[in-house]
Coordinates of C-alpha atoms in Angstrom, one line a residue:
X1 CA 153.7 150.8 65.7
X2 CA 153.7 149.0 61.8
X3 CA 155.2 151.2 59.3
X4 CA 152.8 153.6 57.5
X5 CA 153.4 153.0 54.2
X6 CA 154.2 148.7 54.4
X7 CA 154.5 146.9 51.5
X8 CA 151.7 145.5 49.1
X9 CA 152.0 142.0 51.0
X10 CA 152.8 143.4 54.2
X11 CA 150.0 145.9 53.9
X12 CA 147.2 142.9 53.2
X13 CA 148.7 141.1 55.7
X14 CA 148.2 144.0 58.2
X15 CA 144.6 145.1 57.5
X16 CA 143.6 141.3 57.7
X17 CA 145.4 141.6 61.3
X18 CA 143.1 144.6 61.8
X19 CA 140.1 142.9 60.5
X20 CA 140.7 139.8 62.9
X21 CA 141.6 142.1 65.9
X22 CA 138.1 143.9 65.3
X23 CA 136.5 140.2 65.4
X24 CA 138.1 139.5 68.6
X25 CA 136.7 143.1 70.0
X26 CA 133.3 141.8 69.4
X27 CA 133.4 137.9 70.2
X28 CA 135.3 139.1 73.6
X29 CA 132.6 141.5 74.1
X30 CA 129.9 139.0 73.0
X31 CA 131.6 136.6 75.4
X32 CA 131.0 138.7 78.2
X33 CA 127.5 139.9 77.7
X34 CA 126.5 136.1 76.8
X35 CA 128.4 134.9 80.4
X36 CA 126.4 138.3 82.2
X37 CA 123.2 136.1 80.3
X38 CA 124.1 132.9 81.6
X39 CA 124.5 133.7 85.2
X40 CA 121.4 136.1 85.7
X41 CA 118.8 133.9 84.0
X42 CA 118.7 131.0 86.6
X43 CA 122.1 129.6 86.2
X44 CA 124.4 130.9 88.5
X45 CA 127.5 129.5 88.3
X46 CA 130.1 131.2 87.9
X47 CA 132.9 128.4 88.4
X48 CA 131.4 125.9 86.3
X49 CA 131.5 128.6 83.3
X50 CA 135.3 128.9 84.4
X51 CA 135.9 125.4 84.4
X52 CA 134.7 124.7 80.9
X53 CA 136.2 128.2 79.4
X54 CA 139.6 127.3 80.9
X55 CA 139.0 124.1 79.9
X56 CA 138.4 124.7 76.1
X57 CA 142.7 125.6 76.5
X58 CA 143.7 121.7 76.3
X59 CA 142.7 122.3 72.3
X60 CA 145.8 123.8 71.8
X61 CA 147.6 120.8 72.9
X62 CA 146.4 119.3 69.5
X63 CA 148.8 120.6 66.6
X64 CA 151.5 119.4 69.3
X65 CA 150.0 115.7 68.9
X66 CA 149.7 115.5 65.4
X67 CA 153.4 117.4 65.3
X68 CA 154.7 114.5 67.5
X69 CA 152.6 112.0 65.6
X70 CA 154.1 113.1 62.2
X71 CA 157.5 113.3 63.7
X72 CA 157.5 109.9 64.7
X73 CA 155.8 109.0 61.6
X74 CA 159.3 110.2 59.5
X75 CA 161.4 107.7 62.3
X76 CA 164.2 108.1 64.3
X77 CA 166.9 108.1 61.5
X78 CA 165.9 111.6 60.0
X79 CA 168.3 114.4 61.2
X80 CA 167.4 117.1 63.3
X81 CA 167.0 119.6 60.5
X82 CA 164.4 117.5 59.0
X83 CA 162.9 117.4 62.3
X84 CA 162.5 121.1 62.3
X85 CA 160.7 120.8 59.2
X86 CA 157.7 119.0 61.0
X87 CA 156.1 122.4 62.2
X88 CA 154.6 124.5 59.5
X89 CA 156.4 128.3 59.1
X90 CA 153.2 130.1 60.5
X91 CA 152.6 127.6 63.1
X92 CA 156.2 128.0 64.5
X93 CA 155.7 132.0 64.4
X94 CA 152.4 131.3 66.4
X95 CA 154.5 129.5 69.1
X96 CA 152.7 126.1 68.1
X97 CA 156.8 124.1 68.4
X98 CA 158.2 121.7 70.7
X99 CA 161.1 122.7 72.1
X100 CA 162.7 119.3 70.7
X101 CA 166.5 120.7 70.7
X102 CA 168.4 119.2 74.0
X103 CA 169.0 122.1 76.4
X104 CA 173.2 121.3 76.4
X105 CA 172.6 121.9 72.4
X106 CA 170.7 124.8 73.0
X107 CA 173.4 126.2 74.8
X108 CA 175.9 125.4 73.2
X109 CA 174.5 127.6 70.5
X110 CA 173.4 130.5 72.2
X111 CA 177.0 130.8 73.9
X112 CA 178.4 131.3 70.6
X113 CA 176.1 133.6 69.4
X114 CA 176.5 135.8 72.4
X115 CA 180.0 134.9 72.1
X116 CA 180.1 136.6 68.8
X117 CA 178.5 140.0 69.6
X118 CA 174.8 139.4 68.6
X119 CA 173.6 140.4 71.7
X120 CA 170.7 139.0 74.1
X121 CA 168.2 139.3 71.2
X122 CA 170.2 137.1 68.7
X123 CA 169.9 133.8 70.8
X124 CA 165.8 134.1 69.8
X125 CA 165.9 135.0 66.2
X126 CA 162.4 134.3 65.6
X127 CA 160.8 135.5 68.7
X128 CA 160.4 139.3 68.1
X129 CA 157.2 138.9 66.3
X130 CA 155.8 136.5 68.1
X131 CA 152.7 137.1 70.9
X132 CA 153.5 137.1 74.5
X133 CA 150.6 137.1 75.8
X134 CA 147.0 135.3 74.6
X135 CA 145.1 137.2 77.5
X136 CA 144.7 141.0 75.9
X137 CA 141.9 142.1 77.6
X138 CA 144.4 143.6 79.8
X139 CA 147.1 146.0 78.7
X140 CA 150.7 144.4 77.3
X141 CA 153.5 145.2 79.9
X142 CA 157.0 145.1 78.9
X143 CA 158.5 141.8 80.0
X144 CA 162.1 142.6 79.8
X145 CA 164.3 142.0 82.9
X146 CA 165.7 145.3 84.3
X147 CA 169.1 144.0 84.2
X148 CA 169.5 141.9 81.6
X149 CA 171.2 138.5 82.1
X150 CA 174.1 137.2 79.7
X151 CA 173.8 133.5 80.9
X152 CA 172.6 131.7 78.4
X153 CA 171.1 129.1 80.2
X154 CA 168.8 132.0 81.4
X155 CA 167.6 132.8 77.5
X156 CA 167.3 129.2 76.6
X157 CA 163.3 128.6 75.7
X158 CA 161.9 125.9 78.1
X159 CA 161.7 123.0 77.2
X160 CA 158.3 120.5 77.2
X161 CA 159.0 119.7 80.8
X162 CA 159.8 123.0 82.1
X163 CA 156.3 124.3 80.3
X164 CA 154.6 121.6 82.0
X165 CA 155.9 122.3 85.2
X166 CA 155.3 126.4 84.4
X167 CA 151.6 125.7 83.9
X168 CA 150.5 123.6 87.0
X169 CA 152.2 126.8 88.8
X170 CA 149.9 129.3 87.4
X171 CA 147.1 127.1 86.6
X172 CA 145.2 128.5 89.9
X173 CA 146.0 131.9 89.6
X174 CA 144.8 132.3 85.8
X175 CA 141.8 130.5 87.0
X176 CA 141.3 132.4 89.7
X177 CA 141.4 136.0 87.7
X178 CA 139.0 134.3 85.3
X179 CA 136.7 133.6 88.2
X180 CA 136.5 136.7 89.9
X181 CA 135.6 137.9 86.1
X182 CA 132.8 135.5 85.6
X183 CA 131.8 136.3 89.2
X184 CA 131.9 139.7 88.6
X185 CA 129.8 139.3 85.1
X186 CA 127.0 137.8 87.7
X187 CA 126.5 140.9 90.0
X188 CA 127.1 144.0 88.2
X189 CA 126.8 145.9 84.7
X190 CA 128.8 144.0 82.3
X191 CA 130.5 147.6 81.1
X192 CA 131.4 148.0 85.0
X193 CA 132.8 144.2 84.9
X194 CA 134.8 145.3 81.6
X195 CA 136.2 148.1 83.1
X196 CA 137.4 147.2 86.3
X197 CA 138.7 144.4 85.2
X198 CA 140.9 146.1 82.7
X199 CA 142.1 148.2 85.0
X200 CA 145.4 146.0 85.9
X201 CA 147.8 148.5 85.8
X202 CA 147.9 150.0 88.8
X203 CA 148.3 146.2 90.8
X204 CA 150.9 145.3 87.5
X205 CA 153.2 148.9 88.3
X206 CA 152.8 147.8 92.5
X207 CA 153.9 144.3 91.7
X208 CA 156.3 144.7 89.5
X209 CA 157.7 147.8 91.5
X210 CA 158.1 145.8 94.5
X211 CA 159.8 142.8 92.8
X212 CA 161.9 145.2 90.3
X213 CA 160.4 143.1 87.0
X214 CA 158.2 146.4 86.4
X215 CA 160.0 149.3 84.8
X216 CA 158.6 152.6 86.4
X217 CA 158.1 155.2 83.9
X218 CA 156.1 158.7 84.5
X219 CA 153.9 158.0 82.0
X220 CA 153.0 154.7 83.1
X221 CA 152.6 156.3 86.8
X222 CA 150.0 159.2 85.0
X223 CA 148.3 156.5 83.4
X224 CA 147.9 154.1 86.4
X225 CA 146.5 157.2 88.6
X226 CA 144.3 158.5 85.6
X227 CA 143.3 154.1 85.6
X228 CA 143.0 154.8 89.7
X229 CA 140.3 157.8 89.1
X230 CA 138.2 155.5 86.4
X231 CA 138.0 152.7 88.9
X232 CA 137.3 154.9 91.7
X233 CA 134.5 157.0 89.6
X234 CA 132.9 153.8 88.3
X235 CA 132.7 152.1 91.8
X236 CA 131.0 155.0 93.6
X237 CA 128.7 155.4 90.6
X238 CA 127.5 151.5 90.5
X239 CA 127.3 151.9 94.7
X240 CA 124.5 154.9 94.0
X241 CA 123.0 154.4 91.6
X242 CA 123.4 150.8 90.8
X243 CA 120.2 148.2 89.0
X244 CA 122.7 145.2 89.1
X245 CA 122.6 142.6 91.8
X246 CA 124.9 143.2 93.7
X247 CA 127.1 146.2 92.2
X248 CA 129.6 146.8 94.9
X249 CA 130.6 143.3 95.4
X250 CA 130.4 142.8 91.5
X251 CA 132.9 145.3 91.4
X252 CA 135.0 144.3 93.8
X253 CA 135.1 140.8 92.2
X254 CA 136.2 142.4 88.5
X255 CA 139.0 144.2 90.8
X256 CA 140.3 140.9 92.2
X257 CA 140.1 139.7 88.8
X258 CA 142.8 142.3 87.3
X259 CA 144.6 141.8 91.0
X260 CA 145.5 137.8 90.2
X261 CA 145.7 139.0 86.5
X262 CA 148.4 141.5 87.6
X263 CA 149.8 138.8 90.3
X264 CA 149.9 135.8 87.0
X265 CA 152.2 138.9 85.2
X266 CA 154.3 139.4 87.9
X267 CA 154.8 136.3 88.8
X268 CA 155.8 134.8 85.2
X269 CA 158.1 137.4 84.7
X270 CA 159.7 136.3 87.9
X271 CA 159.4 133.1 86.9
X272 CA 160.8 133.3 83.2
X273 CA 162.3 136.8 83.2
X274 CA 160.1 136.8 79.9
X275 CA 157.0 135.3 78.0
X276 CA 158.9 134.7 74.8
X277 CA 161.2 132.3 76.3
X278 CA 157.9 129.9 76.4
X279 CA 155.5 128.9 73.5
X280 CA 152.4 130.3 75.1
X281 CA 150.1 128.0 73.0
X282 CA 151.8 125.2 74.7
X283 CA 151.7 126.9 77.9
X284 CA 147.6 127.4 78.0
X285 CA 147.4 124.0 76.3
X286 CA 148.7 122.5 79.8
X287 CA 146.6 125.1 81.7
X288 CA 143.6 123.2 80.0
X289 CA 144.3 120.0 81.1
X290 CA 145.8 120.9 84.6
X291 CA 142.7 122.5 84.8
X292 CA 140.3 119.4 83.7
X293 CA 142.0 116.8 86.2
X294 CA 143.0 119.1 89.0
X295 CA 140.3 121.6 89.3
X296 CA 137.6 119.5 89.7
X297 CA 137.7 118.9 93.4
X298 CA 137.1 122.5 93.9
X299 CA 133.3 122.0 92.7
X300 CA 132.7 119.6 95.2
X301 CA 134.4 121.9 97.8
X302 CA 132.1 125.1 96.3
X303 CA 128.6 122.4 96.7
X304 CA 129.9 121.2 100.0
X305 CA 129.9 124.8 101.5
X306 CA 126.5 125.7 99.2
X307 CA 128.8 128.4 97.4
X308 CA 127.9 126.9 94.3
X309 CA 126.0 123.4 94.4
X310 CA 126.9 120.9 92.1
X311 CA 123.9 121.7 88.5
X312 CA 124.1 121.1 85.0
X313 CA 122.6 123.8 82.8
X314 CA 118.6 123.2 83.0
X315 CA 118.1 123.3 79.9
X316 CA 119.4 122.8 75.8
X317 CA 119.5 126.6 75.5
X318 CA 121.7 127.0 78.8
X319 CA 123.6 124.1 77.4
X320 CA 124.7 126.0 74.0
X321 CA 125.4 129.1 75.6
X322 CA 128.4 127.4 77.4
X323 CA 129.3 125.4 74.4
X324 CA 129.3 128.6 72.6
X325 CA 131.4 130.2 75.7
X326 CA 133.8 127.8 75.2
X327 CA 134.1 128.2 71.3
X328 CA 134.3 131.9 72.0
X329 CA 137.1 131.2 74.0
X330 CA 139.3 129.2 72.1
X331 CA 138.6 131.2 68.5
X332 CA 139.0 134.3 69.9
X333 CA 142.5 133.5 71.4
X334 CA 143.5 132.0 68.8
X335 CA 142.4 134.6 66.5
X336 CA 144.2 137.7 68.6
X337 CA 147.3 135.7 68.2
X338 CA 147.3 135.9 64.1
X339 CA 146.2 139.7 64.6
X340 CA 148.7 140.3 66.8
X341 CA 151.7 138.9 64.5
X342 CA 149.8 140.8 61.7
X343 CA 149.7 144.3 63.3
X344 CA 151.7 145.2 66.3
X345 CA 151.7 145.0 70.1
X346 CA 150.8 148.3 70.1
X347 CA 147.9 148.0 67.6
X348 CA 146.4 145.4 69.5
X349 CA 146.9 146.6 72.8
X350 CA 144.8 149.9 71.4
X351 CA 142.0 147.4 69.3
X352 CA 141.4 145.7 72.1
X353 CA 140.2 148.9 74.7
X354 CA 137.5 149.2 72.2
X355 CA 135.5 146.6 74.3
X356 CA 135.1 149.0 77.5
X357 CA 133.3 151.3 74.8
X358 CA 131.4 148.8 73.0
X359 CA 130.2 147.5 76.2
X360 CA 128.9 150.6 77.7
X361 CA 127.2 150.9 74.5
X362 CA 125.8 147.6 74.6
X363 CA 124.7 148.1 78.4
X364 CA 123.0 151.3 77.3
X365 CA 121.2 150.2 74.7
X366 CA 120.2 147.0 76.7
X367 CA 118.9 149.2 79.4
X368 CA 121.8 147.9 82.3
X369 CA 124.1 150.7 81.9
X370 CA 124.5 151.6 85.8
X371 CA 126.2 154.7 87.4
X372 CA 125.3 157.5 84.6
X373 CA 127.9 159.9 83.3
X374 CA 130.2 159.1 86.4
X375 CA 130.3 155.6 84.9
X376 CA 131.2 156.8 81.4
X377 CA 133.2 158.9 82.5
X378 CA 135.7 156.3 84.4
X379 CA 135.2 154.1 81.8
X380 CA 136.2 156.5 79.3
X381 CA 139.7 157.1 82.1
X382 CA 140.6 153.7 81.9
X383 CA 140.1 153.5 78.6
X384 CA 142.4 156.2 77.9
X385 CA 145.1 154.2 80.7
X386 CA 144.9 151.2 78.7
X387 CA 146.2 153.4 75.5
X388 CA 148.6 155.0 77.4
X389 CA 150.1 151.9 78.9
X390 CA 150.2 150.1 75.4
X391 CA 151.6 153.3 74.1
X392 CA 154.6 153.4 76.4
X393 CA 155.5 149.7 76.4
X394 CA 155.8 150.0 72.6
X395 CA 157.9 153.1 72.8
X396 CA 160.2 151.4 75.4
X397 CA 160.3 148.1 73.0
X398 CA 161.1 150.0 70.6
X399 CA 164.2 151.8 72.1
X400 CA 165.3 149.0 73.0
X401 CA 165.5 147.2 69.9
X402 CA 167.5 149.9 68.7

């Protein structure tokens, strides 16, 4: 957790972290209940609201342009070092870099830092502070292998390439938990949707148990069964006493949402051993494009079978509440990225399980709350597992950056 008493600087710096993690609390909250709007009024689609969400990613691919464009811009006879200086300071802490440096360079330089006794977190100086993770409407897991590797090919951050290739391997399953989101956001209570869908942990612990990328703690175990109880309390409380459309498979949906969120965890860590070996930016920036020429077949398929036939929004009001979807979107990613290098994991992780509660509220007030005090009650348990799980990653960080 940030020191209690930071400096003037560092103390501005981290209540204007807290001030743009409480604006991403409310625009991912306002996202939700403004998707819940779009599908129940006449417009259900759940995969085209996917599509253009997802979508909205390939922004991020545009600081790298006008990186490369300036780079070439200085010519090929300027050294590497002024090379480095193409990327703005804050940008490069944000992940917006291209891996430029050759990967025999790379490690080449890592092997003598290792070499020297600085240890596995000295061949990535500048990657402590940096996010690992743009999606935290889930809990942060700790991403470090079990057995830590001295190769230093195996610490090396991937290169362009590599990122590329990483992204058109998860570019189905992030779509797919986003789906099963939306989907969910079209059937049930959106404080129901919020809630299950938060509850990852307990398929992230399985996963990551069964591959050994998951480090098994007891507190993580109490807080995935106290997660288990929430789920279970708010899924017999929509399937009684449920106004929604369809609670139970609404529920179900936000469940296989945080399953293929937990599977995208699992499997990057498998993949990368760690999220701070790749400039996530980058990574969602390719996500967004994959997604724009690849996934478009898969509306056809969806009209085809009369899942969901092929309709643009019906009208100028339908129109804008996408556009705004997909503004939400990208802002609000962005914007937990600057909080998150502002506060702390920790912090953020904790901010951000402020939107089950906000959107019970919001449900209550709007007269969709479903399930009574059983509802608020589970939601109020895997709330409480979403601190807990933050909580404990930070500790274990924390001992081991000791």
């Amino acid at each position: 957790m940030a020191d209690a008493s930071p400096r003037p600087r560092a103390r501005h710096d981290y209540l204007v972290g807290l001030a743009l993690l409480l604006l991403v609390v409310l625009l991912w909250t306002g996202s939700n209940f403004l998707t819940n709007s779009l599908l129940t009024s006449g417009w259900d689609k759940p995969f085209a609201v996917t599509y253009a969400n997802t979508s909205s990613f390939a922004l991020y691919m545009v600081p790298f342009a006008c990186a490369l464009r300036r780079k070439a811009s200085r010519g090929r006879g300027r050294s590497r070092r002024s090379d480095a200086g193409v990327v703005p300071s804050w940008a490069t802490k944000l992940g917006f870099s291209l891996p430029l440096q050759r990967r025999d360079e790379r490690r080449d330089e890592e092997e003598r830092l290792i070499a020297g006794g600085r240890g596995l977190r000295a061949a990535s100086p500048d990657i402590s502070r940096r996010p690992s993770s743009i999606d935290g409407r889930r809990p942060l897991t700790a991403i470090t292998p079990l057995v830590a590797t001295p190769h230093a090919a195996q610490l090396a951050p991937l290169t362009v390439r590599e990122t590329a290739i990483l992204a058109a391997q998860f570019t189905l399953v992030w779509v797919l938990a986003n789906y099963c989101l939306n989907a969910s956001l079209a059937l049930t209570s959106v404080a129901s949707s919020t809630t299950l869908s938060s509850a990852s942990g307990f398929f992230t612990l399985a996963l990551g148990s069964l591959t050994g990328v998951e480090r098994f703690s007891p507190a993580k175990l109490v807080a995935v069964c106290v997660s288990f109880v929430g789920v279970a309390l708010v899924t017999h409380a929509d399937a009684v006493g449920a106004r929604a459309i369809n609670a139970p498979l609404g529920d179900a949906c936000a469940l296989a949402s945080a399953f293929f969120y937990a599977l995208y965890v699992t499997l990057l860590k498998l993949r990368i051993q760690s999220e701070d070996r790749v400039s996530m930016p980058l990574f969602f920036g390719f996500v967004g494009l994959f997604n724009i020429f690849t996934l478009w077949p898969v509306a056809l398929i969806l009209s085809a079978t009369g899942v969901e036939p092929l309709e643009l929004p019906p009208d100028s009001a339908t129109w804008a509440g996408v556009a705004v979807n997909m503004a939400i979107t990208f802002v609000s990613d962005f914007a937990y990225l600057l909080s998150m290098l502002k506060t702390a994991p920790l912090v953020a992780t904790v901010g951000l399980s402020l939107t089950i509660p906000l959107a019970v509220v919001i449900d209550v007030i709007r007269g969709t709350h479903s399930g009574g005090w059983r509802a608020d009650l589970g939601s109020a348990a895997v709330l409480l597992s979403f601190v807990a799980i933050g909580w404990d990653d930070s500790r274990v960080d924390d001992v081991q950056a000791q």
